[in-house]
Tab-separated table of C-alpha atoms in Angstrom:
chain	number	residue	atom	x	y	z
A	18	UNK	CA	98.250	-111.384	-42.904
A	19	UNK	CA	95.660	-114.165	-44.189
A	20	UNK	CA	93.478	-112.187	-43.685
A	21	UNK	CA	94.484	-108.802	-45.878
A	22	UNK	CA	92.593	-108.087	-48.800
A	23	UNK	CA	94.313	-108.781	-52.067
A	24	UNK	CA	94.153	-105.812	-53.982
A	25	UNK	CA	94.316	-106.140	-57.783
A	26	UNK	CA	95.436	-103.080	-59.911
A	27	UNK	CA	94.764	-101.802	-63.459
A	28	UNK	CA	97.403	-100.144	-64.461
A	29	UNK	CA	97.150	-97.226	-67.254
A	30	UNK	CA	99.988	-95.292	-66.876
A	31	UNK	CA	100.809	-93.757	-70.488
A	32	UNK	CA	104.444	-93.100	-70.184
A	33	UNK	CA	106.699	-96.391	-71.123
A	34	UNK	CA	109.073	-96.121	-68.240
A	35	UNK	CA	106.524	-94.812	-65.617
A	36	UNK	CA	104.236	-97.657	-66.220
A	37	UNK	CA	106.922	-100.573	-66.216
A	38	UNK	CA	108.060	-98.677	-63.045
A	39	UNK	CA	104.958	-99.200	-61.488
A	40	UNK	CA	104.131	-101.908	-62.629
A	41	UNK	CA	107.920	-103.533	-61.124
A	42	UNK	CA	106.641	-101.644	-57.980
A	43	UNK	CA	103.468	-103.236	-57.507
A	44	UNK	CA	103.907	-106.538	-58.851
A	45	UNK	CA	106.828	-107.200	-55.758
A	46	UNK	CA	104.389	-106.041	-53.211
A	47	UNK	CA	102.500	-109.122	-51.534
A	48	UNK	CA	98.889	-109.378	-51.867
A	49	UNK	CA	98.640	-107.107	-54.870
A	50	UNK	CA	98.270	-108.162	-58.520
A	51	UNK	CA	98.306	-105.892	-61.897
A	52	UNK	CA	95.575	-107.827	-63.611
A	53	UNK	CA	95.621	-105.796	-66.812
A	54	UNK	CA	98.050	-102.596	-68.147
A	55	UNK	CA	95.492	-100.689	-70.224
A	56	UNK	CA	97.187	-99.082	-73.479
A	57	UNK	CA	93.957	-96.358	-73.618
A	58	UNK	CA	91.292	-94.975	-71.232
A	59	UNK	CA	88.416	-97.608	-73.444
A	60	UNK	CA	90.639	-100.320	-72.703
A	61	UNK	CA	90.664	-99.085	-68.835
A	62	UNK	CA	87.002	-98.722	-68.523
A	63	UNK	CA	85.933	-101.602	-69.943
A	64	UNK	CA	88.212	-103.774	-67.880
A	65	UNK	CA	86.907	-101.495	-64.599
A	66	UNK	CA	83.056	-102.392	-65.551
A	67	UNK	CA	83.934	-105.916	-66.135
A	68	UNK	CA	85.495	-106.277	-62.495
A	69	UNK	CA	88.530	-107.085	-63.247
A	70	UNK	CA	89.977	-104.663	-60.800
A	71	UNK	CA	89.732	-103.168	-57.177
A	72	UNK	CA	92.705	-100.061	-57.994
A	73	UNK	CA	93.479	-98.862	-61.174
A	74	UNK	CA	96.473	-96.154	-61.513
A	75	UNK	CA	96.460	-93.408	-64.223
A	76	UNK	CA	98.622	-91.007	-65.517
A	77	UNK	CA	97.567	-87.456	-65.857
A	78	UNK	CA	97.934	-86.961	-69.375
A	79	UNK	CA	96.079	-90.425	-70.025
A	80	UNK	CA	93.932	-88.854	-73.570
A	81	UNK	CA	90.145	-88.577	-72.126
A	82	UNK	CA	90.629	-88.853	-68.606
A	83	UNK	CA	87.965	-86.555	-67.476
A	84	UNK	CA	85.202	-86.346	-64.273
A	85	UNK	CA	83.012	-88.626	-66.354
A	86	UNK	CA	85.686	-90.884	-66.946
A	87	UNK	CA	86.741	-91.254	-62.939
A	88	UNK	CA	83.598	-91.475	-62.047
A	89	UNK	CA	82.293	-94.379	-63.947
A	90	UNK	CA	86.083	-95.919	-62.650
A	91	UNK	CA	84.748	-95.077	-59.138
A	92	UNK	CA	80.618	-96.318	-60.205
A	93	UNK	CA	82.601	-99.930	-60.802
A	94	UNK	CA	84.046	-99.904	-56.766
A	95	UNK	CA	87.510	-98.795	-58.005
A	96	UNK	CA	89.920	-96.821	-56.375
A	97	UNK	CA	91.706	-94.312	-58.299
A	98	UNK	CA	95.081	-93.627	-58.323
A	99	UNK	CA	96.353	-90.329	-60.400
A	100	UNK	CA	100.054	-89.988	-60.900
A	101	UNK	CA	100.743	-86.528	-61.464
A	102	UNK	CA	103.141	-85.211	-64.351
A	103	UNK	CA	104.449	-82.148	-65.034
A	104	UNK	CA	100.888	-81.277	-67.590
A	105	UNK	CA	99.090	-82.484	-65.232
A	106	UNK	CA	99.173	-80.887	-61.524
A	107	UNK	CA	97.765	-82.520	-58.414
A	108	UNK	CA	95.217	-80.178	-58.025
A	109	UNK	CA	93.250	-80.355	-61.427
A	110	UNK	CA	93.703	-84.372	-60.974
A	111	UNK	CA	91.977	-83.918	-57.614
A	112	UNK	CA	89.422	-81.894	-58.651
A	113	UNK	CA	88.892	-84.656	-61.468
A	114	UNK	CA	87.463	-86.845	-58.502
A	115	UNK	CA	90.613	-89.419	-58.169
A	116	UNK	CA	90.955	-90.356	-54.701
A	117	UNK	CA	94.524	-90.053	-54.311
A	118	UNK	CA	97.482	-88.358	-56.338
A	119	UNK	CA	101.155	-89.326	-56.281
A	120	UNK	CA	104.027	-87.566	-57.543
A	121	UNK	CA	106.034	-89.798	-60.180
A	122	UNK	CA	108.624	-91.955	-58.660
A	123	UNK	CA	107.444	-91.874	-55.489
A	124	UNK	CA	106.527	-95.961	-55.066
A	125	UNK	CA	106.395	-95.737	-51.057
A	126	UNK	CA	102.625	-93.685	-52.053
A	127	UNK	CA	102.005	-95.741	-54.712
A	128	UNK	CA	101.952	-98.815	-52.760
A	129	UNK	CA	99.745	-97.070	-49.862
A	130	UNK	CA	97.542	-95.323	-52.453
A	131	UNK	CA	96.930	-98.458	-54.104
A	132	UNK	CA	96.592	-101.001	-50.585
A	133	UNK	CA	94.071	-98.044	-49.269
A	134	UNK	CA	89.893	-98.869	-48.541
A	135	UNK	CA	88.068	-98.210	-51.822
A	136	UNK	CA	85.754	-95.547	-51.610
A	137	UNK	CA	82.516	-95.594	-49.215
A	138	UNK	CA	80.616	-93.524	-51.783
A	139	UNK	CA	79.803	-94.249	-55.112
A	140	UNK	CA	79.424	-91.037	-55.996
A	141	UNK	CA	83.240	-88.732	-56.452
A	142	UNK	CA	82.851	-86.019	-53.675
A	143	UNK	CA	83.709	-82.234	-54.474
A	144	UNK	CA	86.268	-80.532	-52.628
A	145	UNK	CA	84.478	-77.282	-51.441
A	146	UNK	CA	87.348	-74.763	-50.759
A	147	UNK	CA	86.769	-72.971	-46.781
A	148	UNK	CA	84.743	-69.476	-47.264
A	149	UNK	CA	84.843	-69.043	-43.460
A	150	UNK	CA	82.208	-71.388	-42.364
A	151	UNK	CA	79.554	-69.339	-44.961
A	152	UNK	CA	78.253	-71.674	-48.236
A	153	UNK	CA	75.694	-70.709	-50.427
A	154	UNK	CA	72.363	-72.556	-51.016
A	155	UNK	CA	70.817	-74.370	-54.051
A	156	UNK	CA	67.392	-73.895	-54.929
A	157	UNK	CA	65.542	-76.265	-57.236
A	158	UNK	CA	62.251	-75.795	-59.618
A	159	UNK	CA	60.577	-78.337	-60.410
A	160	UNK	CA	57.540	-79.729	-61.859
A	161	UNK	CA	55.933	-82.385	-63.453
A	162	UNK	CA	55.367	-82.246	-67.258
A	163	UNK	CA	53.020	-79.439	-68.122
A	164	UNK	CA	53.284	-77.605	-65.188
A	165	UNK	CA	52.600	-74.041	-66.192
A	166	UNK	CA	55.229	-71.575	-65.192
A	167	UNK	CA	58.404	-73.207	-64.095
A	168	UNK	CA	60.726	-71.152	-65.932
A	169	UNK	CA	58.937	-67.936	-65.115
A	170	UNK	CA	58.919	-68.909	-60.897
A	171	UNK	CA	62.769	-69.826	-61.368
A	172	UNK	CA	63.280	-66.442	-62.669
A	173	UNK	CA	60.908	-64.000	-60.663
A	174	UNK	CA	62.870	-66.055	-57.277
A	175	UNK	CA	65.608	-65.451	-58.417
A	176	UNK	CA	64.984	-62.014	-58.718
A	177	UNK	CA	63.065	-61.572	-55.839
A	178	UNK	CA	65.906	-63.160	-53.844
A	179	UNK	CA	68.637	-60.223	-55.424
A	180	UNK	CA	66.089	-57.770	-54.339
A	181	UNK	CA	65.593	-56.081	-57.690
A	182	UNK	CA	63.469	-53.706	-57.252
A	183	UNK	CA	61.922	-51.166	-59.826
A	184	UNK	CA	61.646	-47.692	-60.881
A	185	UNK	CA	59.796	-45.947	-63.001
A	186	UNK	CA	58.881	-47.178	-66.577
A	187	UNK	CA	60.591	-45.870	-69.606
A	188	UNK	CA	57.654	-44.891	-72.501
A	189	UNK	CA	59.128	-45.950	-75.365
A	190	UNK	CA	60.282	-48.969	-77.552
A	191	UNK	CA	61.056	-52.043	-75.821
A	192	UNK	CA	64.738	-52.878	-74.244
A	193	UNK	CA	66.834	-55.971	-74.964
A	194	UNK	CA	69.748	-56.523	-73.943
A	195	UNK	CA	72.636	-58.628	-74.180
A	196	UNK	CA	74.447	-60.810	-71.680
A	197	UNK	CA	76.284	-58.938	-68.951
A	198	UNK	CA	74.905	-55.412	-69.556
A	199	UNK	CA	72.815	-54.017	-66.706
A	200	UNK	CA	69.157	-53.096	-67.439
A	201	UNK	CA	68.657	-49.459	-66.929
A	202	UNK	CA	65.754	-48.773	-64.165
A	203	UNK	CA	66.136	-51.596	-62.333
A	204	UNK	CA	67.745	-50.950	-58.355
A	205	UNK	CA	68.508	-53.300	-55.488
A	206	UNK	CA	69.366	-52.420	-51.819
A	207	UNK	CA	72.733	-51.936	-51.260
A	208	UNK	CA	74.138	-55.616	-49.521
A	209	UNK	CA	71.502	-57.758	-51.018
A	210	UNK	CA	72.398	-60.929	-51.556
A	211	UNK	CA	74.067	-62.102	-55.097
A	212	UNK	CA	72.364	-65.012	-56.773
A	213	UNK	CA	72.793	-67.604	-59.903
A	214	UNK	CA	70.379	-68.649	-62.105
A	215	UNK	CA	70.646	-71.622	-63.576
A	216	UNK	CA	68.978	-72.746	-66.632
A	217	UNK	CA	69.522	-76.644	-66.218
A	218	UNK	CA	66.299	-78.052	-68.305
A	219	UNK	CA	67.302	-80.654	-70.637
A	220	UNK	CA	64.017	-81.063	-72.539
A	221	UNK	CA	62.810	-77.371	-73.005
A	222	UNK	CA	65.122	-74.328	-71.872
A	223	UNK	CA	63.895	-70.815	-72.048
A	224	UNK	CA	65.556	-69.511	-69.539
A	225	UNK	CA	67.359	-67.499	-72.144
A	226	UNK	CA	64.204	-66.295	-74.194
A	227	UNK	CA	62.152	-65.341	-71.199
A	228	UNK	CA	64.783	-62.731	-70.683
A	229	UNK	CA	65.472	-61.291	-73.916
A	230	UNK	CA	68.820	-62.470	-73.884
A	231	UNK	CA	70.234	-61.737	-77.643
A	232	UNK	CA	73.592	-63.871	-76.732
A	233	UNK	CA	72.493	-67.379	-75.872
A	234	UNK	CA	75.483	-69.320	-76.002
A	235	UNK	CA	75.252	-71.957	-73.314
A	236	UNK	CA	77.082	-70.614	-70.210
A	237	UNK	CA	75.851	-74.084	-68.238
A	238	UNK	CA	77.486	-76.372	-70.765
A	239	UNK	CA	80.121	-74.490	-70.773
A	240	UNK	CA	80.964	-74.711	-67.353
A	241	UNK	CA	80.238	-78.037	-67.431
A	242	UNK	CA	82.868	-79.116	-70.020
A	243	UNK	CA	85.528	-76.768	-67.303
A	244	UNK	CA	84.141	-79.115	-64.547
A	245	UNK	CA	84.756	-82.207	-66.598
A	246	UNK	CA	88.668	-81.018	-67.137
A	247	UNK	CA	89.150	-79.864	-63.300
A	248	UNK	CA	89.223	-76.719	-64.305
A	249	UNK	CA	86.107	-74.626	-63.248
A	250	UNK	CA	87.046	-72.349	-60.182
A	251	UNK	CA	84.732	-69.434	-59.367
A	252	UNK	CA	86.396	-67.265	-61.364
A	253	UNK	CA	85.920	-69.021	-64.742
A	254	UNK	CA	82.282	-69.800	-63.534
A	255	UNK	CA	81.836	-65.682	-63.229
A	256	UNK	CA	82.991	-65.482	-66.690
A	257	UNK	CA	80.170	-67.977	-67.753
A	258	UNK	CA	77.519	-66.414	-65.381
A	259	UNK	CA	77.064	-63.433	-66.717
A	260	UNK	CA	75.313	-60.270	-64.812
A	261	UNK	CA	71.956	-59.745	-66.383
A	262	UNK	CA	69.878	-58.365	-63.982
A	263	UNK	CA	71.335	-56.433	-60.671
A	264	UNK	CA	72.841	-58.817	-58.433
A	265	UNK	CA	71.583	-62.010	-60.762
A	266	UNK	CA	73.810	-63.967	-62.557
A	267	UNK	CA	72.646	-66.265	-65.519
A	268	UNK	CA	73.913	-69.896	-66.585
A	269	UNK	CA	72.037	-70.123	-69.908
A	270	UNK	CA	70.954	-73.750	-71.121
A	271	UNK	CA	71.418	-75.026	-74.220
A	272	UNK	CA	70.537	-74.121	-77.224
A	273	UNK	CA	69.028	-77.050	-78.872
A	274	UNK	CA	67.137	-80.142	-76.923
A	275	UNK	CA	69.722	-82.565	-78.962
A	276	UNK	CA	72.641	-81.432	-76.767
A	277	UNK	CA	71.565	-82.641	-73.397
A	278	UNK	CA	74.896	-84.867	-73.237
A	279	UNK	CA	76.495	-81.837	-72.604
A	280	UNK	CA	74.741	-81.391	-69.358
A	281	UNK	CA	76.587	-84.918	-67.309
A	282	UNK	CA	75.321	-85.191	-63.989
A	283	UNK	CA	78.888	-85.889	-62.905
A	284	UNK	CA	80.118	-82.158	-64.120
A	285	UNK	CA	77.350	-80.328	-62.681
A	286	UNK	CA	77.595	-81.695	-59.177
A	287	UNK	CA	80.669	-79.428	-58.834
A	288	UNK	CA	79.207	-76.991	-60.850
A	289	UNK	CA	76.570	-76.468	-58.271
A	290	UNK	CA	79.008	-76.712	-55.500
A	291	UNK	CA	81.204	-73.720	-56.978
A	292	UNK	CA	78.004	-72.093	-57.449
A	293	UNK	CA	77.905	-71.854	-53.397
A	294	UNK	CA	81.179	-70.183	-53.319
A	295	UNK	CA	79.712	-67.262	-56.090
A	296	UNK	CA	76.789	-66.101	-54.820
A	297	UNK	CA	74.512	-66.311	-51.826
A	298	UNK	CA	71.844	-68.509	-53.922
A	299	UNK	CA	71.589	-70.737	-56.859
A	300	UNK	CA	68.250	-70.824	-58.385
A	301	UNK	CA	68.437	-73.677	-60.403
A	302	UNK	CA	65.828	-74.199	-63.281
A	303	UNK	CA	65.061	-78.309	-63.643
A	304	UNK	CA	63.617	-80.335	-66.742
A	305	UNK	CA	60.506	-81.866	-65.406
A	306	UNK	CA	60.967	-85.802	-66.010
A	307	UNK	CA	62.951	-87.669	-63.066
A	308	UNK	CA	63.398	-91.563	-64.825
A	309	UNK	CA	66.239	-93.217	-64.155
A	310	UNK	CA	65.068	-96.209	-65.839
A	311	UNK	CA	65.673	-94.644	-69.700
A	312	UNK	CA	65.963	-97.130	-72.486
A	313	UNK	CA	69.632	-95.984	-72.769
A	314	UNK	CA	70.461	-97.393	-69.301
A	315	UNK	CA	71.170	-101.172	-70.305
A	316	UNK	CA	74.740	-99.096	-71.855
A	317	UNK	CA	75.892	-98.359	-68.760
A	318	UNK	CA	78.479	-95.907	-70.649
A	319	UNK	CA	75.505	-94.096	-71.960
A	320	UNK	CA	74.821	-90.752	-70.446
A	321	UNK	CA	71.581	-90.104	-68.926
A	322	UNK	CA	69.189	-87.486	-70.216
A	323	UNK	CA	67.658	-86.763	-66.668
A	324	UNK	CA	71.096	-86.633	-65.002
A	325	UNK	CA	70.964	-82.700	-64.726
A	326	UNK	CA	67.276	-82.496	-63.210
A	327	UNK	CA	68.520	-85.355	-60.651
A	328	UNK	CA	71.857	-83.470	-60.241
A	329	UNK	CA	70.380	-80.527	-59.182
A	330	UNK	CA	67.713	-82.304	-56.851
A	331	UNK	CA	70.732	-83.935	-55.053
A	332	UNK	CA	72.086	-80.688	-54.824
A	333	UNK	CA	69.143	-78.593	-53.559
A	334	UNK	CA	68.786	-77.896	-50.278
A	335	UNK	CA	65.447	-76.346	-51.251
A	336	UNK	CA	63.141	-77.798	-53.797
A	337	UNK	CA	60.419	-75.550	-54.974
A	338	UNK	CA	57.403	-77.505	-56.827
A	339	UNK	CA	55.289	-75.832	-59.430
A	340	UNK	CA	51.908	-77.041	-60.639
A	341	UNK	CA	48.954	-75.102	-61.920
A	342	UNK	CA	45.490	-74.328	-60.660
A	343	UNK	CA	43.695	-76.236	-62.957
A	344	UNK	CA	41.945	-79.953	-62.459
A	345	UNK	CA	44.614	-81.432	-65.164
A	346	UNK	CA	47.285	-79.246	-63.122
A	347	UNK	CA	46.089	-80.574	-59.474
A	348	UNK	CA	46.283	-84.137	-60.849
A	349	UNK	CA	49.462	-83.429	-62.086
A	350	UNK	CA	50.853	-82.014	-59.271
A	351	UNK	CA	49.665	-84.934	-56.721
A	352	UNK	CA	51.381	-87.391	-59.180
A	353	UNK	CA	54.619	-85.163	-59.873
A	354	UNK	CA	55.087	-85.093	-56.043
A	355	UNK	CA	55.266	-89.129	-55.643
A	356	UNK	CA	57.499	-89.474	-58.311
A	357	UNK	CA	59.446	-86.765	-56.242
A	358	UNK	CA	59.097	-89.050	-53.409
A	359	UNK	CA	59.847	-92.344	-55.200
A	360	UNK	CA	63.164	-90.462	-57.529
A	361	UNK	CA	65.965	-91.950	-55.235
A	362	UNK	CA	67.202	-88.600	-54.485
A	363	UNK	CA	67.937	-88.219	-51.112
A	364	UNK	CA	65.516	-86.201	-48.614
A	365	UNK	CA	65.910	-82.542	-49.303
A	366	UNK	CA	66.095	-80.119	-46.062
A	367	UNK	CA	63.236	-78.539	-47.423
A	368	UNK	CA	60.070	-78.328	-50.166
A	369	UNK	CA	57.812	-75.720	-50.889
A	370	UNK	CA	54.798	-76.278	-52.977
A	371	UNK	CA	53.805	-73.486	-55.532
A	372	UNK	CA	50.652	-72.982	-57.885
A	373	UNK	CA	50.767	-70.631	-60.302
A	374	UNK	CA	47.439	-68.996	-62.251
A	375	UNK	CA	45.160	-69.605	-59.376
A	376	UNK	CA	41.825	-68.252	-60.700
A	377	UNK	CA	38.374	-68.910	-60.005
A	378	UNK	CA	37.281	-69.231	-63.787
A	379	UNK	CA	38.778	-72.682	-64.250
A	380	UNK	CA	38.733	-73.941	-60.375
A	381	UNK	CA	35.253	-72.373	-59.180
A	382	UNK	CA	34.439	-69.594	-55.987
A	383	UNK	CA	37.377	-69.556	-53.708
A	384	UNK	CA	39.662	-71.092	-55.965
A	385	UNK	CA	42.835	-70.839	-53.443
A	386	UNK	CA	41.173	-72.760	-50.869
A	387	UNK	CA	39.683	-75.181	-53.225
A	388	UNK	CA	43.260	-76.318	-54.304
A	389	UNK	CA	44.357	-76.349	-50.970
A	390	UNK	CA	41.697	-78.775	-49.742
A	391	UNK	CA	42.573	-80.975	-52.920
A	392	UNK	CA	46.480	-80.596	-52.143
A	393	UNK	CA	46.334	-81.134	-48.769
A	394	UNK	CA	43.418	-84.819	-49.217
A	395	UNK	CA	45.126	-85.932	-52.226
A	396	UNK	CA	48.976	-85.381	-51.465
A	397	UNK	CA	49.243	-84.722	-47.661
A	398	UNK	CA	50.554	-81.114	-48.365
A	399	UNK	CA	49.224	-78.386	-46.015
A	400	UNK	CA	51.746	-75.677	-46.756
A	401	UNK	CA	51.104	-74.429	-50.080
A	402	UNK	CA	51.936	-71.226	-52.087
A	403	UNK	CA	49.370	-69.882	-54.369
A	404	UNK	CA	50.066	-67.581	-56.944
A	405	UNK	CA	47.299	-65.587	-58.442
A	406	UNK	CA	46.889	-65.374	-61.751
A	407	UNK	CA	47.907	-61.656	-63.892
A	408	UNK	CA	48.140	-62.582	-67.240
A	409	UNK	CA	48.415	-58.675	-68.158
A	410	UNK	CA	51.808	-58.338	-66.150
A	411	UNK	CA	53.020	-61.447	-66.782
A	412	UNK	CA	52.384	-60.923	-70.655
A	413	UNK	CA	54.317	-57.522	-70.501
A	414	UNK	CA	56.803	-59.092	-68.662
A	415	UNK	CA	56.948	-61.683	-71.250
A	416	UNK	CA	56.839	-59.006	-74.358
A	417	UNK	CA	59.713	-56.938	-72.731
A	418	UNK	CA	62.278	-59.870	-71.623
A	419	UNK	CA	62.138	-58.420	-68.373
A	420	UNK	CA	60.768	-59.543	-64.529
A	421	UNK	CA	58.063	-58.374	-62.681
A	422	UNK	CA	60.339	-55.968	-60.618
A	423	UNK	CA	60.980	-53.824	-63.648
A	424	UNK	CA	57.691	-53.621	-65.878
A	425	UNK	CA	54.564	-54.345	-63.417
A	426	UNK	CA	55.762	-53.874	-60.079
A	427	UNK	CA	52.399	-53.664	-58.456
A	428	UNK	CA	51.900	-56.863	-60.153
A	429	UNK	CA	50.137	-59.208	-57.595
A	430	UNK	CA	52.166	-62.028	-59.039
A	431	UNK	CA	55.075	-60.154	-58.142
A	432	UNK	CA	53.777	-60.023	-54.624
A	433	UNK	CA	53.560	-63.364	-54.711
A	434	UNK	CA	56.800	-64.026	-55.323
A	435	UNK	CA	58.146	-62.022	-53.169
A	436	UNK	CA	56.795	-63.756	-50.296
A	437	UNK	CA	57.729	-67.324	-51.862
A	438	UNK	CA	61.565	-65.499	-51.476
A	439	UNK	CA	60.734	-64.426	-47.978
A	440	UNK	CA	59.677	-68.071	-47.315
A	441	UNK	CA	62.285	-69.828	-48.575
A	442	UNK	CA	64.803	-67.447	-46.359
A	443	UNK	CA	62.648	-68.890	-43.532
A	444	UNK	CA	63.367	-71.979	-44.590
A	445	UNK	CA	67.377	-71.563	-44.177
A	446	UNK	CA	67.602	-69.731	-41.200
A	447	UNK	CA	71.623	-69.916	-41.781
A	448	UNK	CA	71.981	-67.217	-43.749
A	449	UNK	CA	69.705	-65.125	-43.106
């Protein structure tokens, strides 16, 4: 018994007779200590940052208690203890990231909620509901700053990967559309697999633009702020994800570059997770910079800009890099893929190197193997996926809001892409 860890509690229970109830409960147990009873959720983090706890109990309807919230609780070593009320059920407290919920009253689960190991990982996990064994896979773009045509490779994969096809052009005026309406002339084969495009680029989204999208509400923050409450399930991510292209779904970014705090790291890990149980894949679109280091970090309550590139990294099971055939773009690339290497993010399954606008006008005669040589002395990458340069379909595709697929399908950009899909199903052999 000398030798049991002494567990000390913060208690923030917010109704009067619930908290002096557990706090009576706790207080007779021995070994355990309420240090503090917190009157708000400030009061609670502040006291969880300063260490001045090991547990700390909430209430459900605690004002503010949110993903962020729990996690920064869990970020300080604490183990979280929901009690569940009658606004509040278990399951949205649980999908909140607590590690354990209790019904109110019942002290016997208090005490062995509270006297339990605190959490291995950092981190809150995400509860992934069983789809028989069957889980979709994140894709991430990236690139370093001024890599040309990140936003365009996220899209043209992800299209690519639906298997939209094309028929024949419509003469005419050009089409826009808005979210959720289906572009006429634009077929798939029937089974293809259903993917989700998201637009998570902090610093520059265009995700929205590049498509002709006249609605551009942000469906990612959106579902973000659902996350944050426990509430996003698959179908309230379908109603943000709308169908823009055949089998394609779209999480537009924001708007404006000032609301990247609407983008928390800590909300889109399970909105990438419920993205596996949508659609077959999740092409996610990343900002380019990977700092942790910001000059907001020494506020450990601040959020971080670069969360949602490093969110979706930790997510990805494939990360696709895009630089561009250029000596500035080479350079680039070599240094974007250390500070890949060197980003903390745990070792993806797998990466794919792309460069986009290979031509021999700014590289030289045999530009392709030029920047393969370069790649391969420079970076150690032997396995790279050139994309030649069409500015004329690329340009209409641009003009229209449309992909490759449905205004230059014999674009040999389009080819290209294509077999950057095929390669990344060969690099998850699982489902295909």
């Amino acid at each position: 018994m000398s030798d049991e860890r002494v567990v000390t509690v913060l208690v923030a229970v917010r109704a009067p007779d619930e908290e002096a109830a557990a706090v009576t409960v706790l207080g007779a147990q021995p070994r355990v200590t309420v240090t503090r009873r917190c009157a708000e959720l400030t009061e609670l983090l502040a006291s969880a940052e300063a260490g001045a706890g090991t547990a700390a109990v909430v209430s459900g309807d605690l004002p503010g208690l949110d993903r962020e919230a729990v996690a920064r609780m869990r970020a300080a070593g604490l183990r979280v203890v929901a009690v569940e009320d009658a606004a509040t059920p278990a399951a949205r407290l649980a999908a909140l990231g607590c590690d354990v919920v209790v019904a109110a009253g019942d002290a016997e689960n208090l005490v062995a909620a509270v006297r339990g190991a605190p959490p291995e990982v950092v981190e809150p996990s995400v509860a992934v509901p069983d789809a028989g064994g069957r889980r979709g896979t994140v894709v991430a773009v990236w690139g370093p700053p001024g890599s040309p045509g990140r936003t365009t490779t996220a899209i043209e994969l992800a299209a690519a990967l639906a298997g939209v096809g094309a028929a024949p052009a419509r003469r005419g005026g050009l089409l826009r559309r808005s979210r959720g309406t289906r572009p006429s002339g634009s077929v798939r084969p029937p089974g293809a697999d259903t993917v989700v495009l998201a637009d998570a680029d902090t610093y520059a989204s265009s995700v929205t633009s590049r498509l002709g999208l006249l609605d551009d509400a942000p469906g990612l923050a959106a579902a973000a702020r659902a996350a944050s409450r426990g509430a996003l399930d698959v179908v309230a991510l379908a109603h943000h994800s709308p169908v823009v292209l055949p089998g394609v779904r779209v999480l537009t970014g924001i708007t404006r570059a000032s609301r990247w705090p609407e983008l928390p790291a800590a909300s889109l890990d399970v909105v990438f997770e419920r993205c596996r149980e949508l659609a077959t894949w999740t092409v996610v679109d990343c900002g380019p910079i990977l700092e942790t280091d910001e000059l907001i970090t020494y506020d450990t309550r601040a959020p971080q800009r670069n969360g949602a590139t490093l969110s979706a990294l930790q997510a990805a099971d494939v990360v696709v890099v895009v630089g561009g055939a250029d000596p500035v773009g080479v350079q680039r690339l070599v240094r974007g893929l250390e500070d890949l290497r060197d980003a903390g993010v745990p070792g993806v399954a797998a990466r794919v190197v792309v460069v986009n606008r290979v031509r021999d006008a700014v590289v030289g005669r045999r530009a392709g193997s030029q920047v393969r040589d370069a790649l391969a002395r420079y970076a150690g990458v032997d396995d790279v996926h050139l994309v030649p340069d069409d500015p004329a379909g690329l340009d209409a595709a641009l003009l229209a809001g449309r992909v490759l697929a449905e205004c230059a399908p014999a674009s040999p950009a389009r080819a290209a892409f294509q077999d950057l899909a095929e390669r990344v199903r060969e690099l998850v052999p699982a489902l295909t």
